[in-house]
PDB file of C-alpha atoms in Angstrom:
ATOM      1  CA  GLU A  25     -17.894 -12.604  19.698  1.00 95.00           C
ATOM      2  CA  LEU A  26     -18.556 -16.135  18.512  1.00 96.00           C
ATOM      3  CA  ASN A  27     -16.056 -18.966  18.807  1.00 96.00           C
ATOM      4  CA  ASN A  28     -15.983 -22.719  18.797  1.00 97.00           C
ATOM      5  CA  THR A  29     -13.528 -25.597  18.999  1.00 96.00           C
ATOM      6  CA  PHE A  30     -13.757 -28.658  16.776  1.00 94.00           C
ATOM      7  CA  TYR A  31     -12.027 -31.820  17.985  1.00 93.00           C
ATOM      8  CA  SER A  32     -10.706 -34.318  15.454  1.00 91.00           C
ATOM      9  CA  GLY A  33      -8.332 -37.229  15.141  1.00 88.00           C
ATOM     10  CA  ILE A  34      -5.630 -34.984  13.668  1.00 88.00           C
ATOM     11  CA  GLY A  35      -5.868 -32.198  16.253  1.00 91.00           C
ATOM     12  CA  ASP A  36      -8.169 -29.469  17.519  1.00 95.00           C
ATOM     13  CA  PHE A  37      -9.369 -26.519  15.458  1.00 96.00           C
ATOM     14  CA  GLY A  38     -10.539 -23.263  17.014  1.00 97.00           C
ATOM     15  CA  LEU A  39     -12.412 -20.721  14.903  1.00 97.00           C
ATOM     16  CA  GLY A  40     -14.118 -17.485  15.723  1.00 98.00           C
ATOM     17  CA  LEU A  41     -15.176 -14.017  14.772  1.00 97.00           C
ATOM     18  CA  GLU A  42     -15.853 -10.787  16.578  1.00 97.00           C
ATOM     19  CA  LEU A  43     -17.342  -7.393  15.914  1.00 97.00           C
ATOM     20  CA  ARG A  44     -16.541  -4.363  18.038  1.00 95.00           C
ATOM     21  CA  ASN A  45     -17.675  -0.764  17.662  1.00 96.00           C
ATOM     22  CA  GLU A  46     -15.621   1.873  19.483  1.00 93.00           C
ATOM     23  CA  ALA A  47     -17.455   5.158  19.884  1.00 94.00           C
ATOM     24  CA  ILE A  48     -16.895   8.293  21.917  1.00 93.00           C
ATOM     25  CA  ASN A  49     -18.722  11.597  22.277  1.00 94.00           C
ATOM     26  CA  SER A  50     -16.383  13.901  24.189  1.00 91.00           C
ATOM     27  CA  ASN A  51     -15.926  17.633  24.684  1.00 87.00           C
ATOM     28  CA  SER A  52     -12.170  17.350  24.163  1.00 84.00           C
ATOM     29  CA  LEU A  53     -11.954  14.398  21.725  1.00 89.00           C
ATOM     30  CA  GLY A  54     -15.014  15.037  19.572  1.00 89.00           C
ATOM     31  CA  LYS A  55     -17.595  12.599  18.302  1.00 95.00           C
ATOM     32  CA  ARG A  56     -15.763   9.596  16.852  1.00 94.00           C
ATOM     33  CA  SER A  57     -16.381   5.951  16.034  1.00 96.00           C
ATOM     34  CA  ARG A  58     -14.523   3.080  14.406  1.00 96.00           C
ATOM     35  CA  ILE A  59     -15.441  -0.532  13.736  1.00 97.00           C
ATOM     36  CA  ASN A  60     -13.286  -3.646  14.178  1.00 95.00           C
ATOM     37  CA  TYR A  61     -14.016  -6.975  12.504  1.00 96.00           C
ATOM     38  CA  GLY A  62     -11.899  -9.886  13.660  1.00 96.00           C
ATOM     39  CA  PHE A  63     -11.523 -13.440  12.370  1.00 97.00           C
ATOM     40  CA  PHE A  64      -9.320 -15.981  14.085  1.00 97.00           C
ATOM     41  CA  GLY A  65      -8.326 -19.573  13.726  1.00 97.00           C
ATOM     42  CA  GLU A  66      -5.944 -21.905  15.469  1.00 97.00           C
ATOM     43  CA  TYR A  67      -4.819 -25.476  15.165  1.00 97.00           C
ATOM     44  CA  SER A  68      -3.597 -27.456  18.178  1.00 96.00           C
ATOM     45  CA  PHE A  69      -1.579 -30.601  17.516  1.00 92.00           C
ATOM     46  CA  ASN A  70      -0.957 -32.895  20.485  1.00 84.00           C
ATOM     47  CA  LYS A  71      -0.929 -36.334  18.877  1.00 78.00           C
ATOM     48  CA  ILE A  72       2.780 -36.967  19.484  1.00 84.00           C
ATOM     49  CA  GLN A  73       3.420 -37.893  23.107  1.00 85.00           C
ATOM     50  CA  LYS A  74       4.983 -35.019  25.130  1.00 92.00           C
ATOM     51  CA  LEU A  75       4.738 -32.513  22.211  1.00 94.00           C
ATOM     52  CA  LEU A  76       2.165 -29.723  21.841  1.00 94.00           C
ATOM     53  CA  ILE A  77       2.050 -27.301  18.898  1.00 96.00           C
ATOM     54  CA  ASN A  78      -0.441 -24.441  18.509  1.00 97.00           C
ATOM     55  CA  VAL A  79      -0.519 -22.391  15.302  1.00 98.00           C
ATOM     56  CA  GLY A  80      -2.945 -19.566  14.751  1.00 97.00           C
ATOM     57  CA  ALA A  81      -3.704 -16.232  13.154  1.00 98.00           C
ATOM     58  CA  TYR A  82      -5.970 -13.282  13.797  1.00 97.00           C
ATOM     59  CA  GLY A  83      -7.214 -11.162  10.891  1.00 97.00           C
ATOM     60  CA  ASN A  84      -8.453  -7.730  11.887  1.00 96.00           C
ATOM     61  CA  TYR A  85     -10.162  -5.036   9.873  1.00 97.00           C
ATOM     62  CA  ASN A  86     -10.317  -1.592  11.461  1.00 96.00           C
ATOM     63  CA  SER A  87     -12.367   1.062   9.666  1.00 96.00           C
ATOM     64  CA  ASP A  88      -9.638   3.689  10.306  1.00 95.00           C
ATOM     65  CA  PHE A  89      -6.516   1.587   9.621  1.00 95.00           C
ATOM     66  CA  GLY A  90      -7.532  -1.256   7.269  1.00 95.00           C
ATOM     67  CA  TRP A  91      -6.556  -4.940   7.384  1.00 96.00           C
ATOM     68  CA  GLN A  92      -3.888  -6.598   9.496  1.00 96.00           C
ATOM     69  CA  VAL A  93      -3.088 -10.330   9.813  1.00 97.00           C
ATOM     70  CA  LEU A  94      -1.318 -11.392  13.020  1.00 97.00           C
ATOM     71  CA  PRO A  95       0.084 -14.969  13.069  1.00 98.00           C
ATOM     72  CA  GLY A  96       1.595 -16.838  16.019  1.00 98.00           C
ATOM     73  CA  ILE A  97       2.971 -20.209  17.096  1.00 98.00           C
ATOM     74  CA  ASP A  98       3.520 -21.956  20.467  1.00 97.00           C
ATOM     75  CA  ILE A  99       5.533 -25.148  20.952  1.00 97.00           C
ATOM     76  CA  GLY A 100       5.912 -27.122  24.162  1.00 96.00           C
ATOM     77  CA  TYR A 101       7.742 -30.341  24.953  1.00 96.00           C
ATOM     78  CA  ASN A 102       7.459 -32.235  28.252  1.00 95.00           C
ATOM     79  CA  VAL A 103      11.001 -33.351  29.033  1.00 95.00           C
ATOM     80  CA  HIS A 104      10.064 -34.934  32.348  1.00 91.00           C
ATOM     81  CA  HIS A 105       6.911 -35.297  34.448  1.00 88.00           C
ATOM     82  CA  ASN A 106       7.188 -31.714  35.840  1.00 94.00           C
ATOM     83  CA  VAL A 107       9.581 -30.067  33.330  1.00 97.00           C
ATOM     84  CA  ARG A 108       8.503 -28.507  30.044  1.00 96.00           C
ATOM     85  CA  LEU A 109      10.539 -26.706  27.378  1.00 97.00           C
ATOM     86  CA  PHE A 110       8.627 -24.051  25.451  1.00 98.00           C
ATOM     87  CA  ALA A 111       9.010 -21.541  22.642  1.00 98.00           C
ATOM     88  CA  ASN A 112       6.638 -19.084  21.039  1.00 98.00           C
ATOM     89  CA  ALA A 113       6.646 -16.356  18.412  1.00 98.00           C
ATOM     90  CA  GLY A 114       3.984 -13.998  17.188  1.00 98.00           C
ATOM     91  CA  THR A 115       3.017 -10.606  15.934  1.00 97.00           C
ATOM     92  CA  GLY A 116       0.833  -7.887  17.389  1.00 96.00           C
ATOM     93  CA  GLN A 117      -0.383  -4.369  16.926  1.00 96.00           C
ATOM     94  CA  ARG A 118      -1.553  -1.477  19.080  1.00 95.00           C
ATOM     95  CA  LEU A 119      -3.990   0.987  17.567  1.00 95.00           C
ATOM     96  CA  PRO A 120      -3.647   4.649  18.529  1.00 96.00           C
ATOM     97  CA  THR A 121      -6.244   5.641  21.126  1.00 94.00           C
ATOM     98  CA  TYR A 122      -8.663   8.517  20.595  1.00 94.00           C
ATOM     99  CA  THR A 123      -6.552  10.469  23.111  1.00 93.00           C
ATOM    100  CA  ASP A 124      -3.413   9.769  21.038  1.00 95.00           C
ATOM    101  CA  LEU A 125      -5.183  10.979  17.905  1.00 95.00           C
ATOM    102  CA  TYR A 126      -7.433  13.875  18.922  1.00 94.00           C
ATOM    103  CA  TYR A 127      -6.789  15.235  22.430  1.00 92.00           C
ATOM    104  CA  LYS A 128      -6.342  19.006  22.748  1.00 90.00           C
ATOM    105  CA  GLY A 129      -5.349  20.458  26.106  1.00 87.00           C
ATOM    106  CA  PRO A 130      -3.025  23.071  27.602  1.00 87.00           C
ATOM    107  CA  GLY A 131      -0.016  20.733  27.845  1.00 90.00           C
ATOM    108  CA  ASN A 132      -0.878  17.999  25.299  1.00 92.00           C
ATOM    109  CA  ILE A 133      -2.068  17.822  21.718  1.00 94.00           C
ATOM    110  CA  GLY A 134      -3.045  14.721  19.747  1.00 94.00           C
ATOM    111  CA  ASN A 135      -1.671  13.657  16.362  1.00 96.00           C
ATOM    112  CA  ASP A 136      -4.240  12.484  13.811  1.00 95.00           C
ATOM    113  CA  GLN A 137      -1.414  11.237  11.519  1.00 96.00           C
ATOM    114  CA  LEU A 138      -0.381   8.380  13.837  1.00 96.00           C
ATOM    115  CA  LYS A 139      -0.123   4.844  12.471  1.00 96.00           C
ATOM    116  CA  PRO A 140      -0.625   1.644  14.518  1.00 96.00           C
ATOM    117  CA  GLU A 141       2.360   0.094  16.295  1.00 96.00           C
ATOM    118  CA  HIS A 142       3.453  -3.334  15.036  1.00 97.00           C
ATOM    119  CA  SER A 143       5.522  -5.856  16.944  1.00 97.00           C
ATOM    120  CA  PHE A 144       7.173  -9.232  16.574  1.00 98.00           C
ATOM    121  CA  HIS A 145       7.982 -11.131  19.750  1.00 98.00           C
ATOM    122  CA  SER A 146       9.618 -14.455  20.558  1.00 98.00           C
ATOM    123  CA  GLU A 147      10.392 -16.322  23.760  1.00 98.00           C
ATOM    124  CA  ALA A 148      11.985 -19.631  24.736  1.00 98.00           C
ATOM    125  CA  GLY A 149      12.483 -21.250  28.094  1.00 98.00           C
ATOM    126  CA  VAL A 150      11.805 -23.954  30.616  1.00 98.00           C
ATOM    127  CA  LYS A 151       9.020 -24.415  33.194  1.00 97.00           C
ATOM    128  CA  TYR A 152       8.881 -26.579  36.282  1.00 97.00           C
ATOM    129  CA  ASN A 153       5.437 -27.206  37.814  1.00 95.00           C
ATOM    130  CA  SER A 154       4.606 -29.357  40.814  1.00 94.00           C
ATOM    131  CA  GLU A 155       1.961 -29.306  43.526  1.00 92.00           C
ATOM    132  CA  ARG A 156       4.080 -26.957  45.677  1.00 95.00           C
ATOM    133  CA  ILE A 157       6.367 -25.042  43.280  1.00 96.00           C
ATOM    134  CA  ASN A 158       5.868 -23.391  39.889  1.00 97.00           C
ATOM    135  CA  THR A 159       8.914 -21.794  38.233  1.00 97.00           C
ATOM    136  CA  SER A 160       9.756 -20.433  34.806  1.00 97.00           C
ATOM    137  CA  LEU A 161      12.983 -19.185  33.209  1.00 98.00           C
ATOM    138  CA  SER A 162      12.998 -17.755  29.705  1.00 98.00           C
ATOM    139  CA  ILE A 163      14.725 -15.404  27.294  1.00 98.00           C
ATOM    140  CA  PHE A 164      12.662 -13.052  25.151  1.00 98.00           C
ATOM    141  CA  GLN A 165      12.922 -10.591  22.305  1.00 98.00           C
ATOM    142  CA  LYS A 166      10.438  -7.967  21.116  1.00 97.00           C
ATOM    143  CA  ASN A 167      10.890  -5.756  18.056  1.00 97.00           C
ATOM    144  CA  THR A 168       8.416  -2.892  17.732  1.00 97.00           C
ATOM    145  CA  SER A 169       8.077  -0.623  14.711  1.00 96.00           C
ATOM    146  CA  ASP A 170       6.106   2.641  14.534  1.00 96.00           C
ATOM    147  CA  PHE A 171       6.236   2.778  18.355  1.00 95.00           C
ATOM    148  CA  ILE A 172       3.866   5.455  19.735  1.00 95.00           C
ATOM    149  CA  ASP A 173       5.241   7.734  22.451  1.00 94.00           C
ATOM    150  CA  TRP A 174       4.399  11.216  23.758  1.00 94.00           C
ATOM    151  CA  VAL A 175       7.301  13.635  23.247  1.00 94.00           C
ATOM    152  CA  LYS A 176       7.950  17.349  22.932  1.00 91.00           C
ATOM    153  CA  ASP A 177      10.576  19.311  21.014  1.00 87.00           C
ATOM    154  CA  SER A 178      11.268  21.874  23.745  1.00 90.00           C
ATOM    155  CA  LEU A 179      10.105  22.868  27.225  1.00 89.00           C
ATOM    156  CA  ASN A 180       7.680  25.412  25.722  1.00 89.00           C
ATOM    157  CA  GLN A 181       6.022  22.966  23.323  1.00 91.00           C
ATOM    158  CA  PRO A 182       3.077  20.692  24.239  1.00 93.00           C
ATOM    159  CA  TRP A 183       3.471  16.911  24.516  1.00 95.00           C
ATOM    160  CA  GLN A 184       2.432  15.163  21.289  1.00 95.00           C
ATOM    161  CA  PRO A 185       2.461  11.481  20.294  1.00 96.00           C
ATOM    162  CA  GLN A 186       4.748  10.432  17.460  1.00 95.00           C
ATOM    163  CA  ASN A 187       5.579   7.186  15.665  1.00 96.00           C
ATOM    164  CA  PHE A 188       9.192   6.130  16.069  1.00 89.00           C
ATOM    165  CA  LYS A 189      11.050   3.784  13.759  1.00 86.00           C
ATOM    166  CA  LYS A 190      11.982   0.847  16.035  1.00 93.00           C
ATOM    167  CA  ILE A 191      12.439  -0.286  19.598  1.00 94.00           C
ATOM    168  CA  ASN A 192      14.142  -3.622  20.240  1.00 96.00           C
ATOM    169  CA  SER A 193      13.872  -5.247  23.681  1.00 96.00           C
ATOM    170  CA  ASN A 194      15.746  -8.335  24.844  1.00 98.00           C
ATOM    171  CA  GLY A 195      15.728  -9.879  28.269  1.00 98.00           C
ATOM    172  CA  ILE A 196      15.530 -12.719  30.714  1.00 98.00           C
ATOM    173  CA  SER A 197      12.441 -13.546  32.758  1.00 97.00           C
ATOM    174  CA  PHE A 198      12.310 -15.615  35.931  1.00 98.00           C
ATOM    175  CA  SER A 199       9.256 -16.328  38.083  1.00 97.00           C
ATOM    176  CA  ALA A 200       8.552 -18.599  41.024  1.00 97.00           C
ATOM    177  CA  ASP A 201       5.374 -19.316  42.990  1.00 95.00           C
TER     178      ASP A 201
END
């Protein structure tokens, strides 16, 4: 992986690239390999007092699943010395593992037709940070398509991963330290 940040009068630019080879030689999964190329860039704007905006994207090429571009944005606003409002949104993916794709065992069998999961998530909230207390309260939403889960049709069938249409999650998060 190579990355660098360039500082300028209009904001900060982060750029990078990565190369990853995933390989396995297994009795139960076979001899497999796939290559990932990643390119990423982000722009951080903090020239307006109390406001921070980060915008970025990650482009990934996987030799088994092709290209995917994953954008995201983060916004923060300091309301008071210790209080910050924030919001973020972005996309993501999860590639099927070699176990998901190729495992063969007495109670499980892989599925070489799986597609990657894709998700869109968003969150908004407020944070309070001081020397003694750090708290956060937010609401979030995550929509996942082609969700991968291990299921079976009947008690006599083996577990096998499948892609499901959609899973939508909504919630509230609170933390305090």
